[in-house]
Amino acid sequence: MTSHNLYQWFEHHSPQSLVCTPNQRLARFLQSEYSAYQKSRYPEQRVYQPLNVIALELWQSELIRKALLLGSLPSASTILSPLQKRAIWQTILTQDEDVLDAGDLVDVAIEADNLIQRWGLDKDALETEYAAATHHEFALWLRWERLYQAQCDTQQYQDRESAFNGVLQAMERGELTDVLPQHVVFTGFDQWVIPHQRFESALTAAGVTVNREQIFQNTSAPMDRIGFNSAKSELYAAAEWAKQASEQGQNVALVIPDLGQRLSEVERVLTHTFSPEAAIPGKEADLGHYNISSGLPLAQTPLVQAALALLSWQGADKPVGELKALFLAPFVGTDQKQEAAPWLSEQASRLDCFNRITQRHVKVSLFQLRAAVAQYNADYQASYSDGSHLESSHDGEAQPQNEQPTVSPLATFYSQLDETHQLWQAAGSHKRSMSEWQAHFEALLTLWDWPGARTLNSAEYQQHQQWLVLTAELKQFDAVMGKIGLSTALQLLAQTLKTPFHKQTPAAKVQILGVLEASGQLFDRLWWLGLDSQSWPEPLQPNPLLPARLQREQSMPRASATSEAAYAQTITQRMLQSADHVIVSHARFNGDEPLSPSPLIQSLAERTWDEPAALHPWQTLPAITLQAQADQVGLPIPTPCDLKGGTSALKDQAQCPFRAYAIHRLKAKALDEAVDVFEPRDRGNLIHTVLEFIWHELKSQEQLLASSDEALEILVQQAIDENLPKISRHRNVGERFLMLEAERTQRRVKEWLQLEKSRQPFEVILQEKTLPIELEGLRFRLRMDRVDCLSDGKTLAIIDYKTGTTSLKRWLWPRIEEPQIPLYATAMKDIGAAVFAEVNAKSMQFVGLTDNAALFDELTDLTQSNASLWPEHFMVLLDHWRQDLTALAASFAQGYAAVDPKGDACKWCDLQTFCRVSERSVHEARQESLVAKHALVSSEKPSEKPSEKLSEKQSAIQPSIRQGGSL
């Protein structure tokens, strides 16, 4: 083997010679460099002969085609494509009873077949030599291979390996001399294995002169070895180095051995380094800076993943989250504005519909989804009848009222679901040819408007074009598979789409290559990453179906430590001479595991290199002074305005103004996920409904006391039998669980009724009563659990059931955290008691306030309570509540939205990534606390009562609200 640098090689190269390379990338590189060489040497010439260069695999395929035309191969035989060959092998393995799951075993079996044929080995002789019981896997493979060969002989199939063996025999017989070149130069091959030797021998026998040559850039190039603390730091440092070199006009290569496995990480780092503006929403990375030789399988791109998800879902139960992601993807359906509500896109309507489904179901079928969409459309139509569709938008303005819509917002979506069902019904369980399945798949994707209504970006457009090319090739399975079922058709489609997708990008100064892709190419600068002792030389990976001794003796790939070490040494030598400046690097640690450099680069002098101190460039910029500006007030709400959700807006405003603004104005509330088991909320709802049922029958304590234990037990059981199925209808629980839940509820309710018997006399006059209330132009509709009339016949007690623990402190002002009872109490007459009814396993008690303990002695008596917390009379308490609730309503209406959590409001809040309350520094929090304490000490006297404090604060709050200021 002779070696040259590039231009010397072009000087002595004969134009009549054929140059053969191991891959197409090197062939394109040599063609491009040869054109540049011709232009520099003969600037006056406008036309010159190009370099006659071809990749080995393409040349062998061309020789197979010419041999068929010349009759050197059986003309009646069909040459199988790799996909067709895989389909036959998969069928054989699937039908074998000894194979539980074909899976990746298909690829291993095909690789074994290719190795045996390319090495020209006799299968019968191998079977005799390796027939021992220790080679059970080889015996299995031989059985599968006989079935494969029998099918090929019956159908007159030839795979590519078998056909090329026929070509070699024809060359040795002198039948292809006229289509062979006189001189062949092999370049870029780091290993000359037996298949290459067989090809060389056949060429020589046919009278072709063969040379093997290697091209080097610089045999004395400077070389540096660098170690980094992590592979991540190594990659960032190499990317920054490549950027700087390319900006100087250098041709740069980054060689990454495991490029395919690290592709996502590599793309992320390169985008961060070369196109940091891509982090801005709406901006795309500039792909003109670099080229990446590797690519993800087409099936793993988002556009094609959406298509496969549509084709594989035949209507069975599927997690709601997966269906939501599918039908909200930009590649599925349309995003046209709705006729009835121009401000609402179909995507927004689908999101709203799926949010409702998520709260009720974990999985849904096509029928259930279609029913949910129909119900959503019906609710939308009904909302126009009562005007409830006119909700305040996030900017506080009501949407314009349209006439009754003629088209529902998800009419198209419902139609698509219905037609999908019809398509699958038409398909049935019948077997079809792959061409017929292809037409079915195309019809289904067309129904869903795939790949979407929006304009595809460059990468998505290329993915769609590759999809069209690959799916057009599905018809090749007709010849080898015949009629097949849907599952087989989907498997063949998925296998077809495993073809890597490479973005078509313009020529760039920086190339990101794997070790094999860099073979034979020359650069100005080269950085070779990942050369630790565990990764280079690569670990052995022999084929598990072939005898290990056979693979070692035949020097098959990844089978022998000796041959792999020699192979890696050759590649290392070539790589170190492929550029004018070469850097090799490795990570010192893999997590906590220490790593050492590969023994093949340990002789190189180590160079120190600063670890990337900051992975984000803006962290290294000079500090600038920022001006802080408080922006705590949003747009006010035009009043009067109907507020949905009862008191939740005021409750959130009390806990944190920003929380109220985000949830009720910006609709930023997190979704409730459906679950299959009973939640505390379900048990609370069950207790509420059971007690409502019981008091609807009993109506008073007198009737309760008059009822026997047997009658009460029957009544409680009736209440549970009536309400438990309603509560559990969306829960995937068994009969045994429901029985236990019924027993638990029965014990708890019976214990509660015993407590009710010990109270002073009362009568339940209202249950689940809805009451309209208006505060500062905000209209609420409250629903109270229960109102009792006490023994004096006129005093009312408002009762709210709680199945968890609570505290009276949640009624303290300012900013009442539980405003429901205070709101109801201030809206009704004759209220003399406010009560939490705690019905839970820890406690069965009434917790509340009254100034007439003779009527309800379980409550806190205001006349005997701590004066620092509560006033002495219930009417004064109602006045405090009324003023504080009015202030809360006014602040919400005026858009006050400060991030000001009260107590432990942040503990259960799901908006912390939105308000970023955790980002406030310790210093800011301390300063706020000191200011607040100072203001409290200087403005209030210790002897002041709550009513006096409230009146002063109220007078300060109200003018600020009226003027649109902040609290």
Coordinates of N, CA, C and O in Angstrom, one line a residue, residues 170-242:
A170 N -18.6 -15.0 -12.0 CA -18.6 -14.6 -13.4 C -17.3 -13.8 -13.8 O -16.8 -14.0 -14.9
M171 N -16.8 -13.0 -12.9 CA -15.6 -12.3 -13.1 C -14.4 -13.2 -13.3 O -13.6 -13.0 -14.2
E172 N -14.4 -14.2 -12.5 CA -13.3 -15.2 -12.6 C -13.4 -16.0 -13.8 O -12.3 -16.5 -14.4
R173 N -14.6 -16.2 -14.4 CA -14.8 -16.9 -15.6 C -14.5 -16.0 -16.8 O -14.5 -16.4 -18.0
G174 N -14.3 -14.7 -16.6 CA -14.0 -13.8 -17.7 C -15.2 -13.3 -18.4 O -15.1 -12.7 -19.5
E175 N -16.4 -13.4 -17.8 CA -17.6 -13.0 -18.4 C -17.9 -11.5 -18.3 O -18.8 -11.0 -19.1
L176 N -17.3 -10.8 -17.4 CA -17.6 -9.4 -17.2 C -16.4 -8.4 -17.5 O -16.4 -7.3 -17.1
T177 N -15.5 -8.9 -18.3 CA -14.3 -8.2 -18.6 C -14.6 -6.9 -19.3 O -14.0 -5.8 -19.0
D178 N -15.6 -6.8 -20.2 CA -15.9 -5.6 -20.9 C -16.5 -4.5 -20.1 O -16.5 -3.4 -20.5
V179 N -17.1 -4.9 -18.9 CA -17.7 -3.8 -18.1 C -16.8 -3.4 -16.9 O -17.2 -2.7 -16.0
L180 N -15.6 -4.0 -16.9 CA -14.6 -3.7 -15.8 C -13.6 -2.7 -16.2 O -13.2 -2.7 -17.4
P181 N -13.1 -1.8 -15.4 CA -12.0 -0.9 -15.7 C -10.7 -1.6 -15.8 O -10.6 -2.7 -15.3
Q182 N -9.8 -1.0 -16.5 CA -8.4 -1.6 -16.6 C -7.6 -1.4 -15.3 O -6.8 -2.3 -15.0
H183 N -7.9 -0.3 -14.5 CA -7.1 -0.1 -13.4 C -8.1 0.4 -12.2 O -8.9 1.3 -12.5
V184 N -7.9 -0.1 -11.0 CA -8.7 0.3 -9.9 C -7.8 0.7 -8.8 O -6.8 0.0 -8.5
V185 N -8.2 1.8 -8.1 CA -7.4 2.2 -6.9 C -8.4 2.2 -5.8 O -9.4 3.0 -5.8
F186 N -8.1 1.4 -4.7 CA -8.9 1.4 -3.5 C -8.2 2.4 -2.5 O -7.0 2.3 -2.2
T187 N -9.0 3.3 -2.0 CA -8.4 4.3 -1.1 C -9.4 4.5 0.1 O -10.6 4.5 -0.1
G188 N -8.9 4.8 1.2 CA -9.7 5.1 2.4 C -10.1 3.8 3.2 O -10.8 4.0 4.2
F189 N -9.6 2.7 2.8 CA -9.9 1.4 3.6 C -8.9 1.2 4.7 O -7.7 1.0 4.4
D190 N -9.4 1.2 5.9 CA -8.5 1.0 7.0 C -8.3 -0.5 7.3 O -7.4 -0.9 8.0
Q191 N -9.2 -1.4 6.8 CA -9.1 -2.8 7.0 C -9.4 -3.5 5.7 O -10.4 -3.2 5.1
W192 N -8.6 -4.4 5.4 CA -8.7 -5.2 4.1 C -9.1 -6.6 4.5 O -8.3 -7.5 4.6
V193 N -10.4 -6.8 4.7 CA -10.9 -8.1 5.2 C -11.2 -9.1 4.1 O -11.0 -8.7 2.9
I194 N -11.6 -10.3 4.4 CA -11.7 -11.3 3.4 C -12.7 -10.9 2.3 O -12.4 -11.2 1.1
P195 N -13.8 -10.3 2.5 CA -14.7 -9.9 1.4 C -14.0 -9.0 0.4 O -14.1 -9.1 -0.8
H196 N -13.1 -8.1 0.9 CA -12.4 -7.2 0.0 C -11.3 -8.0 -0.7 O -11.1 -7.8 -1.9
Q197 N -10.7 -9.0 0.0 CA -9.7 -9.8 -0.7 C -10.3 -10.6 -1.8 O -9.7 -10.8 -2.8
R198 N -11.5 -11.2 -1.5 CA -12.1 -12.0 -2.6 C -12.5 -11.1 -3.8 O -12.3 -11.5 -4.9
F199 N -12.9 -9.9 -3.6 CA -13.2 -9.0 -4.7 C -11.9 -8.6 -5.4 O -11.9 -8.6 -6.7
E200 N -10.8 -8.4 -4.7 CA -9.6 -8.0 -5.3 C -9.1 -9.2 -6.2 O -8.6 -9.0 -7.3
S201 N -9.2 -10.4 -5.6 CA -8.8 -11.6 -6.4 C -9.6 -11.8 -7.7 O -9.0 -12.1 -8.7
A202 N -10.9 -11.5 -7.6 CA -11.7 -11.7 -8.8 C -11.4 -10.6 -9.8 O -11.3 -10.9 -11.0
L203 N -11.1 -9.4 -9.4 CA -10.7 -8.4 -10.3 C -9.3 -8.7 -11.0 O -9.2 -8.5 -12.2
T204 N -8.4 -9.2 -10.2 CA -7.1 -9.6 -10.7 C -7.3 -10.7 -11.8 O -6.6 -10.7 -12.8
A205 N -8.1 -11.7 -11.4 CA -8.4 -12.8 -12.4 C -9.0 -12.3 -13.7 O -8.8 -12.9 -14.7
A206 N -9.7 -11.2 -13.6 CA -10.3 -10.7 -14.8 C -9.4 -9.7 -15.6 O -9.8 -9.1 -16.6
G207 N -8.2 -9.6 -15.1 CA -7.2 -8.8 -15.8 C -7.2 -7.3 -15.4 O -6.6 -6.5 -16.1
V208 N -7.7 -7.0 -14.3 CA -7.8 -5.6 -13.8 C -6.6 -5.4 -12.9 O -6.3 -6.2 -12.0
T209 N -5.9 -4.3 -13.1 CA -4.8 -3.9 -12.2 C -5.3 -3.2 -10.9 O -6.1 -2.3 -11.0
V210 N -4.9 -3.7 -9.8 CA -5.5 -3.2 -8.5 C -4.4 -2.6 -7.7 O -3.3 -3.2 -7.5
N211 N -4.6 -1.4 -7.2 CA -3.7 -0.7 -6.2 C -4.5 -0.3 -5.0 O -5.7 0.1 -5.1
R212 N -3.9 -0.4 -3.8 CA -4.5 0.1 -2.6 C -3.6 1.2 -2.1 O -2.4 1.0 -1.8
E213 N -4.2 2.4 -1.9 CA -3.4 3.6 -1.6 C -4.1 4.3 -0.4 O -5.4 4.3 -0.3
Q214 N -3.3 5.0 0.3 CA -3.9 5.8 1.4 C -3.4 7.3 1.3 O -2.2 7.5 0.9
I215 N -4.3 8.2 1.5 CA -3.9 9.6 1.4 C -3.8 10.3 2.8 O -4.8 10.2 3.6
F216 N -2.7 11.0 3.0 CA -2.5 11.6 4.3 C -2.4 13.1 4.1 O -1.8 13.6 3.0
Q217 N -2.8 13.9 5.0 CA -2.6 15.4 4.9 C -1.2 15.8 5.3 O -0.6 16.6 4.6
N218 N -0.8 15.3 6.5 CA 0.5 15.8 7.0 C 1.0 14.8 8.0 O 0.4 14.5 9.0
T219 N 2.1 14.2 7.7 CA 2.7 13.1 8.5 C 3.3 13.6 9.7 O 3.7 12.9 10.7
S220 N 3.6 15.0 9.8 CA 4.2 15.6 11.0 C 3.3 16.6 11.6 O 3.8 17.7 12.0
A221 N 2.0 16.4 11.6 CA 1.1 17.4 12.1 C 1.2 17.5 13.6 O 1.5 16.5 14.3
P222 N 1.1 18.7 14.2 CA 1.1 18.9 15.6 C -0.1 18.2 16.2 O -1.2 18.3 15.7
M223 N 0.1 17.5 17.3 CA -0.9 16.7 18.0 C -1.0 17.0 19.5 O 0.0 17.1 20.1
D224 N -2.2 17.2 20.0 CA -2.4 17.5 21.4 C -3.4 16.5 22.0 O -4.3 16.1 21.3
R225 N -3.1 16.1 23.2 CA -4.0 15.2 24.0 C -4.6 16.0 25.2 O -3.8 16.6 25.9
I226 N -5.9 16.0 25.3 CA -6.5 16.8 26.4 C -7.5 15.9 27.2 O -8.2 15.1 26.6
G227 N -7.5 16.1 28.5 CA -8.5 15.4 29.3 C -9.4 16.4 29.9 O -9.1 17.5 30.3
F228 N -10.7 16.0 30.0 CA -11.7 16.9 30.6 C -12.4 16.1 31.7 O -12.4 14.9 31.8
N229 N -13.1 16.8 32.6 CA -13.7 16.2 33.8 C -14.9 15.4 33.4 O -15.3 14.5 34.1
S230 N -15.6 15.8 32.3 CA -16.8 15.0 31.8 C -16.9 15.1 30.3 O -16.3 15.9 29.7
A231 N -17.7 14.2 29.8 CA -17.9 14.1 28.4 C -18.7 15.4 27.9 O -18.5 15.9 26.8
K232 N -19.5 15.9 28.8 CA -20.2 17.1 28.5 C -19.3 18.3 28.3 O -19.4 19.1 27.3
S233 N -18.4 18.5 29.2 CA -17.4 19.6 29.1 C -16.5 19.4 27.9 O -16.2 20.4 27.2
E234 N -16.2 18.2 27.6 CA -15.4 17.9 26.4 C -16.1 18.3 25.1 O -15.5 18.9 24.2
L235 N -17.4 18.0 25.0 CA -18.2 18.3 23.9 C -18.3 19.9 23.7 O -18.2 20.4 22.6
Y236 N -18.6 20.5 24.8 CA -18.7 22.0 24.7 C -17.4 22.7 24.3 O -17.4 23.6 23.5
A237 N -16.3 22.2 24.9 CA -15.0 22.8 24.5 C -14.7 22.5 23.0 O -14.2 23.4 22.3
A238 N -15.0 21.3 22.5 CA -14.7 21.0 21.1 C -15.6 21.9 20.2 O -15.2 22.4 19.2
A239 N -16.9 22.1 20.6 CA -17.8 22.9 19.8 C -17.3 24.3 19.7 O -17.3 25.0 18.6
E240 N -16.9 24.9 20.8 CA -16.4 26.3 20.8 C -15.1 26.4 20.0 O -14.9 27.4 19.3
W241 N -14.2 25.4 20.1 CA -13.0 25.4 19.3 C -13.3 25.3 17.8 O -12.7 26.1 17.0
A242 N -14.3 24.5 17.5 CA -14.7 24.4 16.1 C -15.2 25.7 15.5 O -15.0 26.1 14.4

